[in-house]
Amino acid sequence: MTKKAFITGLTGQDGSYLAELLLSKGYQVFGLVRRSSTSNLERINHLFNQIQILSGDLLDQSSLMDVIAEAQPDEIYNLASQSYVPLSWTQPALTAEYTALGVSRLLESIRRCKPDARFYQASSSEVFGQPDESPQTERTAFRPRNPYGVAKAYAHWMTVNYRQKYNLYNCCGITYTHESPRRGTEFVFRKITHAAAQIKLGLANELKLGNLDARRDWCYAKDAVYAMWLMLQQAQPDDYIIASGETHSVRELVECAFNCVDLNWQDYVSVDPAFYRSDESVQLVGSINKIKTELGWQPQYSFEQLVEVMVDYDLKKLSKNGA
Ligand code: GDP
């Protein structure tokens, strides 16, 4: 029988990759889209005729119950949230509405309308905030440091609590930064790969960056969504960290991206204090021991391969636009 999956956050980076993965596995895919949504549909344009769009909102309990009752999904992936950290400071209550209470509403809707559905909650490494150990594991204490992280921590524990209390098949995947050509250029990874391609093609001649020593645990969004799917295929639900398990600096990233286009990054990159962050003492890195041992998952793309994929994408895209 055809499996049915329901995705919130369909129009985002992860939602679009997950939809592609599930379609390739023969799933019937439903996506929640806000009727008033002005969000960019660009990422799912190519999938539009293969996905059933259902209208609803994480702010509205009854709309969630209606769409779940209608779709009767076997698997539900909650990838929607207000995820921009600076905005979570200017709109903390709205962030909590979507990112925290939205999950409560979703869990209640599942419990009432489709209690045998398997549920994936997108937790974030932001729940660790200022962790007291590194690398972080699934047992590391949550010490979120911004309203987004706090909301994600609430959502995480509600998902776990509903699993314990109601015996629902609920999983949380704690993802670290994951990138792809569908990322915006405001994020440093895409900013750099995009700029390297632009400079190579003569469309730009400099790149201004902030802290070159900042480090991140970066993996490919395609690898991350595969882990999400895998988590819902197990006999027992559980929570896992989804990460690359290693960190790289912005300096390594810029060097690698410029190497891909045979340029010397030092000829083009300058440091601009405007891009510096005030507090960067914490460097998050996830331990992937549990997911590796129990689910056999590990990233298929190395850091270098991810840089190459993204530079190639931007080279092709920019050449086509110019042509
Ligand atoms: P996030 O902070 O993990 O959400 O992702 P970003 O991609 O925005 O930032 C990653 C790291 O790169 C941070 O530690 C930044 O301080 C550092 N960084 C250095 N230069 C830049 C820059 O020009 N833009 C951005 N966004 N980040 C930069």
Short mmCIF file of C-alpha atoms and ligand atoms in Angstrom, two decimals:
data_model
loop_
_atom_site.label_atom_id
_atom_site.label_comp_id
_atom_site.label_asym_id
_atom_site.label_seq_id
_atom_site.Cartn_x
_atom_site.Cartn_y
_atom_site.Cartn_z
CA MET A 1 0.00 0.00 0.00
CA THR A 2 1.23 3.50 -0.77
CA LYS A 3 2.55 5.21 2.34
CA LYS A 4 1.38 8.72 3.07
CA ALA A 5 3.56 11.43 4.55
CA PHE A 6 2.57 14.85 5.78
CA ILE A 7 5.20 17.60 5.96
CA THR A 8 5.00 20.98 7.64
CA GLY A 9 7.60 23.48 6.46
CA LEU A 10 7.37 22.02 2.97
CA THR A 11 8.58 25.20 1.31
CA GLY A 12 11.78 25.38 3.34
CA GLN A 13 15.14 23.84 2.55
CA ASP A 14 14.58 20.61 4.46
CA GLY A 15 10.92 20.27 3.46
CA SER A 16 11.79 20.39 -0.21
CA TYR A 17 14.57 17.80 0.08
CA LEU A 18 12.44 15.55 2.25
CA ALA A 19 9.55 15.75 -0.22
CA GLU A 20 11.93 14.72 -3.03
CA LEU A 21 13.23 11.81 -0.97
CA LEU A 22 9.75 10.57 -0.04
CA LEU A 23 8.45 10.91 -3.61
CA SER A 24 11.42 8.88 -4.84
CA LYS A 25 10.42 6.20 -2.34
CA GLY A 26 6.88 6.11 -3.70
CA TYR A 27 5.15 8.01 -0.89
CA GLN A 28 2.07 10.10 -1.40
CA VAL A 29 3.18 13.47 -0.01
CA PHE A 30 1.00 16.11 1.63
CA GLY A 31 2.31 19.50 2.60
CA LEU A 32 0.93 22.07 4.99
CA VAL A 33 0.95 25.55 3.57
CA ARG A 34 -0.41 28.69 5.15
CA ARG A 35 -3.04 30.21 2.94
CA SER A 36 -1.70 33.67 3.67
CA SER A 37 1.84 32.41 3.25
CA THR A 38 4.08 34.73 1.33
CA SER A 39 6.90 32.25 1.70
CA ASN A 40 8.97 31.41 -1.29
CA LEU A 41 7.56 28.49 -3.25
CA GLU A 42 10.64 28.38 -5.45
CA ARG A 43 12.11 25.36 -3.69
CA ILE A 44 9.09 23.17 -4.43
CA ASN A 45 8.02 24.52 -7.82
CA HIS A 46 9.39 21.45 -9.56
CA LEU A 47 7.37 19.17 -7.25
CA PHE A 48 4.11 21.03 -7.25
CA ASN A 49 2.09 18.62 -9.35
CA GLN A 50 3.30 15.63 -7.30
CA ILE A 51 2.38 16.98 -3.86
CA GLN A 52 -0.99 17.58 -2.31
CA ILE A 53 -1.05 20.96 -0.65
CA LEU A 54 -3.26 21.28 2.41
CA SER A 55 -4.07 24.61 3.87
CA GLY A 56 -3.63 25.11 7.60
CA ASP A 57 -1.58 26.87 10.21
CA LEU A 58 0.40 25.80 13.27
CA LEU A 59 -1.34 28.63 15.10
CA ASP A 60 -4.73 27.06 14.51
CA GLN A 61 -5.62 23.80 16.23
CA SER A 62 -8.74 23.00 14.25
CA SER A 63 -7.02 23.44 10.89
CA LEU A 64 -4.36 20.93 11.97
CA MET A 65 -6.96 18.42 13.09
CA ASP A 66 -8.79 18.82 9.79
CA VAL A 67 -5.75 18.26 7.60
CA ILE A 68 -4.53 15.26 9.59
CA ALA A 69 -8.00 13.72 9.58
CA GLU A 70 -8.18 14.31 5.84
CA ALA A 71 -4.71 13.09 4.85
CA GLN A 72 -4.55 10.16 7.32
CA PRO A 73 -0.75 10.18 7.08
CA ASP A 74 1.43 7.28 8.17
CA GLU A 75 4.30 9.67 8.84
CA ILE A 76 4.29 13.31 9.93
CA TYR A 77 7.39 15.51 9.74
CA ASN A 78 7.27 18.84 11.56
CA LEU A 79 9.87 20.99 9.85
CA ALA A 80 8.00 24.28 10.18
CA SER A 81 9.12 26.92 12.63
CA GLN A 82 10.10 30.52 13.05
CA SER A 83 13.77 29.65 12.84
CA TYR A 84 15.59 32.91 12.37
CA VAL A 85 17.41 33.51 15.66
CA PRO A 86 17.66 37.35 15.52
CA LEU A 87 13.92 37.55 14.78
CA SER A 88 13.26 35.35 17.81
CA TRP A 89 14.54 38.25 19.93
CA THR A 90 12.35 40.86 18.26
CA GLN A 91 9.29 38.57 18.09
CA PRO A 92 9.72 36.17 21.01
CA ALA A 93 6.03 35.47 21.55
CA LEU A 94 5.34 34.76 17.89
CA THR A 95 8.40 32.49 17.81
CA ALA A 96 6.96 30.59 20.76
CA GLU A 97 3.56 30.37 19.07
CA TYR A 98 4.98 28.66 15.99
CA THR A 99 8.04 26.88 17.27
CA ALA A 100 6.79 25.78 20.70
CA LEU A 101 2.99 25.87 20.95
CA GLY A 102 2.63 24.90 17.30
CA VAL A 103 4.12 21.54 18.25
CA SER A 104 1.67 21.17 21.15
CA ARG A 105 -1.18 21.73 18.74
CA LEU A 106 0.26 19.27 16.27
CA LEU A 107 0.79 16.60 18.95
CA GLU A 108 -2.78 17.03 20.19
CA SER A 109 -4.07 16.77 16.63
CA ILE A 110 -2.11 13.56 16.08
CA ARG A 111 -3.29 12.09 19.36
CA ARG A 112 -6.90 12.82 18.53
CA CYS A 113 -7.00 12.20 14.78
CA LYS A 114 -4.22 9.75 13.84
CA PRO A 115 -2.57 8.30 16.96
CA ASP A 116 -0.79 5.55 15.04
CA ALA A 117 1.05 8.06 12.81
CA ARG A 118 4.81 8.24 13.25
CA PHE A 119 5.99 11.73 14.12
CA TYR A 120 9.30 13.46 13.51
CA GLN A 121 10.01 16.70 15.37
CA ALA A 122 12.82 18.90 14.09
CA SER A 123 14.81 19.73 17.20
CA SER A 124 17.83 21.96 16.85
CA SER A 125 21.33 22.15 18.29
CA GLU A 126 20.19 25.59 19.52
CA VAL A 127 18.62 23.72 22.47
CA PHE A 128 22.15 23.18 23.79
CA GLY A 129 22.96 26.90 23.74
CA GLN A 130 25.88 27.01 26.12
CA PRO A 131 26.47 23.29 26.69
CA ASP A 132 28.70 21.99 29.42
CA GLU A 133 30.25 19.34 27.23
CA SER A 134 31.56 18.95 23.73
CA PRO A 135 30.74 17.13 21.56
CA GLN A 136 27.10 17.13 22.64
CA THR A 137 25.20 13.86 22.90
CA GLU A 138 21.52 13.03 23.27
CA ARG A 139 22.10 13.21 27.06
CA THR A 140 23.70 16.67 27.13
CA ALA A 141 21.67 19.17 29.19
CA PHE A 142 19.68 21.79 27.30
CA ARG A 143 20.79 25.36 28.07
CA PRO A 144 19.23 27.42 25.28
CA ARG A 145 20.39 31.01 24.94
CA ASN A 146 17.79 32.61 22.74
CA PRO A 147 13.98 32.50 22.38
CA TYR A 148 14.25 30.20 19.38
CA GLY A 149 16.32 27.67 21.35
CA VAL A 150 13.93 27.92 24.30
CA ALA A 151 10.94 27.27 22.03
CA LYS A 152 12.70 24.30 20.43
CA ALA A 153 13.51 22.88 23.87
CA TYR A 154 9.83 23.07 24.83
CA ALA A 155 8.83 21.37 21.57
CA HIS A 156 11.42 18.66 22.12
CA TRP A 157 10.21 17.82 25.61
CA MET A 158 6.56 17.91 24.62
CA THR A 159 7.31 15.42 21.84
CA VAL A 160 9.12 13.16 24.31
CA ASN A 161 6.33 13.57 26.89
CA TYR A 162 3.62 12.64 24.41
CA ARG A 163 5.63 9.56 23.52
CA GLN A 164 5.82 8.55 27.18
CA LYS A 165 2.31 9.51 28.22
CA TYR A 166 0.33 8.37 25.18
CA ASN A 167 2.70 5.81 23.72
CA LEU A 168 2.89 7.68 20.41
CA TYR A 169 5.64 6.92 17.91
CA ASN A 170 7.45 10.25 18.33
CA CYS A 171 11.06 11.04 17.47
CA CYS A 172 13.18 14.17 17.81
CA GLY A 173 16.13 14.72 15.50
CA ILE A 174 18.54 17.28 16.92
CA THR A 175 20.04 18.76 13.79
CA TYR A 176 23.12 20.93 13.58
CA THR A 177 23.67 23.41 10.76
CA HIS A 178 22.86 21.83 7.45
CA GLU A 179 23.41 23.47 4.13
CA SER A 180 22.55 23.12 0.46
CA PRO A 181 22.23 25.16 -2.71
CA ARG A 182 18.75 26.02 -1.43
CA ARG A 183 20.17 27.97 1.50
CA GLY A 184 20.02 31.75 1.41
CA THR A 185 23.19 33.79 0.93
CA GLU A 186 22.72 35.40 4.35
CA PHE A 187 24.19 32.17 5.79
CA VAL A 188 27.94 32.06 5.62
CA PHE A 189 28.26 28.74 3.78
CA ARG A 190 26.18 29.75 0.78
CA LYS A 191 27.50 33.31 0.95
CA ILE A 192 31.00 31.97 0.41
CA THR A 193 30.25 29.36 -2.25
CA HIS A 194 28.09 31.86 -4.13
CA ALA A 195 30.75 34.56 -3.94
CA ALA A 196 33.49 32.18 -5.13
CA ALA A 197 31.37 31.37 -8.18
CA GLN A 198 30.58 35.04 -8.81
CA ILE A 199 34.23 36.03 -8.59
CA LYS A 200 35.26 33.17 -10.88
CA LEU A 201 32.75 34.37 -13.48
CA GLY A 202 33.85 38.00 -13.17
CA LEU A 203 30.55 39.06 -11.59
CA ALA A 204 32.16 40.25 -8.35
CA ASN A 205 35.66 41.00 -7.21
CA GLU A 206 35.58 40.88 -3.43
CA LEU A 207 34.05 39.08 -0.49
CA LYS A 208 33.61 40.63 2.95
CA LEU A 209 33.37 38.25 5.89
CA GLY A 210 33.25 38.36 9.68
CA ASN A 211 35.06 36.02 12.02
CA LEU A 212 37.17 33.60 9.98
CA ASP A 213 37.93 31.51 13.06
CA ALA A 214 34.28 30.75 13.81
CA ARG A 215 33.64 27.01 13.59
CA ARG A 216 30.52 25.07 12.77
CA ASP A 217 29.38 21.47 12.44
CA TRP A 218 28.09 21.58 8.86
CA CYS A 219 26.40 18.79 6.96
CA TYR A 220 24.39 18.50 3.76
CA ALA A 221 20.61 18.94 4.03
CA LYS A 222 20.15 15.88 1.80
CA ASP A 223 22.00 13.74 4.33
CA ALA A 224 19.98 15.26 7.18
CA VAL A 225 16.57 14.51 5.64
CA TYR A 226 17.60 10.94 4.98
CA ALA A 227 18.32 10.59 8.70
CA MET A 228 14.85 12.00 9.49
CA TRP A 229 13.19 9.40 7.31
CA LEU A 230 15.35 6.60 8.73
CA MET A 231 14.35 7.52 12.27
CA LEU A 232 10.71 6.83 11.44
CA GLN A 233 11.45 3.38 9.99
CA GLN A 234 12.58 1.78 13.26
CA ALA A 235 10.81 -0.66 15.54
CA GLN A 236 11.00 1.81 18.44
CA PRO A 237 10.89 5.62 18.39
CA ASP A 238 13.88 7.45 19.85
CA ASP A 239 15.78 10.75 19.67
CA TYR A 240 19.01 11.24 17.78
CA ILE A 241 21.58 13.88 16.99
CA ILE A 242 21.94 14.51 13.26
CA ALA A 243 25.27 16.18 12.52
CA SER A 244 28.54 15.71 10.70
CA GLY A 245 30.37 15.12 13.97
CA GLU A 246 33.23 17.45 12.99
CA THR A 247 33.78 21.18 12.87
CA HIS A 248 35.43 23.37 10.26
CA SER A 249 36.30 27.04 10.41
CA VAL A 250 35.02 29.77 8.11
CA ARG A 251 38.66 30.10 6.99
CA GLU A 252 38.76 26.44 5.90
CA LEU A 253 35.45 26.93 4.14
CA VAL A 254 36.58 29.95 2.19
CA GLU A 255 39.85 28.28 1.26
CA CYS A 256 38.08 25.16 0.07
CA ALA A 257 35.49 27.11 -1.97
CA PHE A 258 38.12 29.23 -3.71
CA ASN A 259 40.21 26.12 -4.39
CA CYS A 260 37.21 24.70 -6.25
CA VAL A 261 37.42 27.60 -8.71
CA ASP A 262 41.25 27.67 -8.79
CA LEU A 263 41.54 31.05 -7.08
CA ASN A 264 43.54 32.18 -4.07
CA TRP A 265 41.01 33.33 -1.46
CA GLN A 266 43.44 35.82 0.11
CA ASP A 267 43.32 37.90 -3.09
CA TYR A 268 39.59 38.55 -2.67
CA VAL A 269 38.53 38.18 0.95
CA SER A 270 38.61 40.97 3.49
CA VAL A 271 37.38 41.02 7.05
CA ASP A 272 34.57 43.44 7.84
CA PRO A 273 33.68 44.00 11.52
CA ALA A 274 30.05 44.46 10.44
CA PHE A 275 29.79 40.69 10.06
CA TYR A 276 31.25 39.90 13.48
CA ARG A 277 28.99 38.37 16.13
CA SER A 278 29.15 39.68 19.66
CA ASP A 279 29.28 36.32 21.41
CA GLU A 280 30.93 33.37 19.79
CA SER A 281 32.45 31.57 22.69
CA VAL A 282 30.43 28.45 22.06
CA GLN A 283 31.18 26.00 19.34
CA LEU A 284 28.58 23.36 18.91
CA VAL A 285 29.51 19.95 17.60
CA GLY A 286 27.35 16.88 17.71
CA SER A 287 28.36 13.34 18.55
CA ILE A 288 26.90 10.98 15.96
CA ASN A 289 27.80 7.80 17.82
CA LYS A 290 24.23 6.90 18.67
CA ILE A 291 22.71 7.36 15.22
CA LYS A 292 25.70 5.66 13.62
CA THR A 293 25.58 2.65 15.90
CA GLU A 294 21.83 2.21 16.13
CA LEU A 295 20.62 3.31 12.69
CA GLY A 296 23.77 2.91 10.62
CA TRP A 297 23.50 6.53 9.47
CA GLN A 298 26.41 8.78 8.69
CA PRO A 299 26.77 11.65 6.24
CA GLN A 300 27.41 10.56 2.66
CA TYR A 301 28.97 13.89 1.73
CA SER A 302 32.20 15.14 3.28
CA PHE A 303 32.75 18.82 4.04
CA GLU A 304 34.84 19.18 0.87
CA GLN A 305 32.22 17.43 -1.26
CA LEU A 306 29.49 19.69 0.11
CA VAL A 307 31.53 22.79 -0.74
CA GLU A 308 32.06 21.42 -4.24
CA VAL A 309 28.37 20.63 -4.76
CA MET A 310 27.43 24.17 -3.77
CA VAL A 311 30.12 25.96 -5.76
CA ASP A 312 29.21 23.89 -8.84
CA TYR A 313 25.56 24.72 -8.41
CA ASP A 314 26.24 28.44 -8.22
CA LEU A 315 28.65 28.33 -11.16
CA LYS A 316 25.98 26.66 -13.31
CA LYS A 317 23.17 28.89 -12.10
CA LEU A 318 25.11 32.13 -12.55
CA SER A 319 26.42 31.08 -15.99
CA LYS A 320 22.88 30.27 -17.11
CA ASN A 321 21.55 33.59 -15.80
CA GLY A 322 24.32 35.43 -17.60
CA ALA A 323 23.79 33.55 -20.86
P1 GDP B 1 24.36 30.27 12.06
O1 GDP B 1 24.96 31.33 12.92
O2 GDP B 1 24.87 28.92 12.41
O3 GDP B 1 22.88 30.35 11.97
O4 GDP B 1 24.88 30.43 10.56
P2 GDP B 1 25.69 31.52 9.75
O5 GDP B 1 25.98 30.86 8.47
O6 GDP B 1 24.96 32.82 9.68
O7 GDP B 1 27.06 31.78 10.57
C1 GDP B 1 28.04 30.81 10.74
C2 GDP B 1 29.29 31.40 11.37
O8 GDP B 1 30.03 32.11 10.40
C3 GDP B 1 29.07 32.39 12.51
O9 GDP B 1 29.92 32.00 13.57
C4 GDP B 1 29.53 33.73 11.97
O10 GDP B 1 30.16 34.54 12.94
C5 GDP B 1 30.55 33.30 10.95
N1 GDP B 1 30.70 34.29 9.89
C6 GDP B 1 31.86 34.83 9.49
N2 GDP B 1 31.64 35.69 8.47
C7 GDP B 1 30.32 35.71 8.25
C8 GDP B 1 29.49 36.42 7.32
O11 GDP B 1 29.97 37.20 6.50
N3 GDP B 1 28.16 36.15 7.36
C9 GDP B 1 27.61 35.26 8.25
N4 GDP B 1 26.28 35.03 8.22
N5 GDP B 1 28.36 34.58 9.15
C10 GDP B 1 29.70 34.82 9.15
#
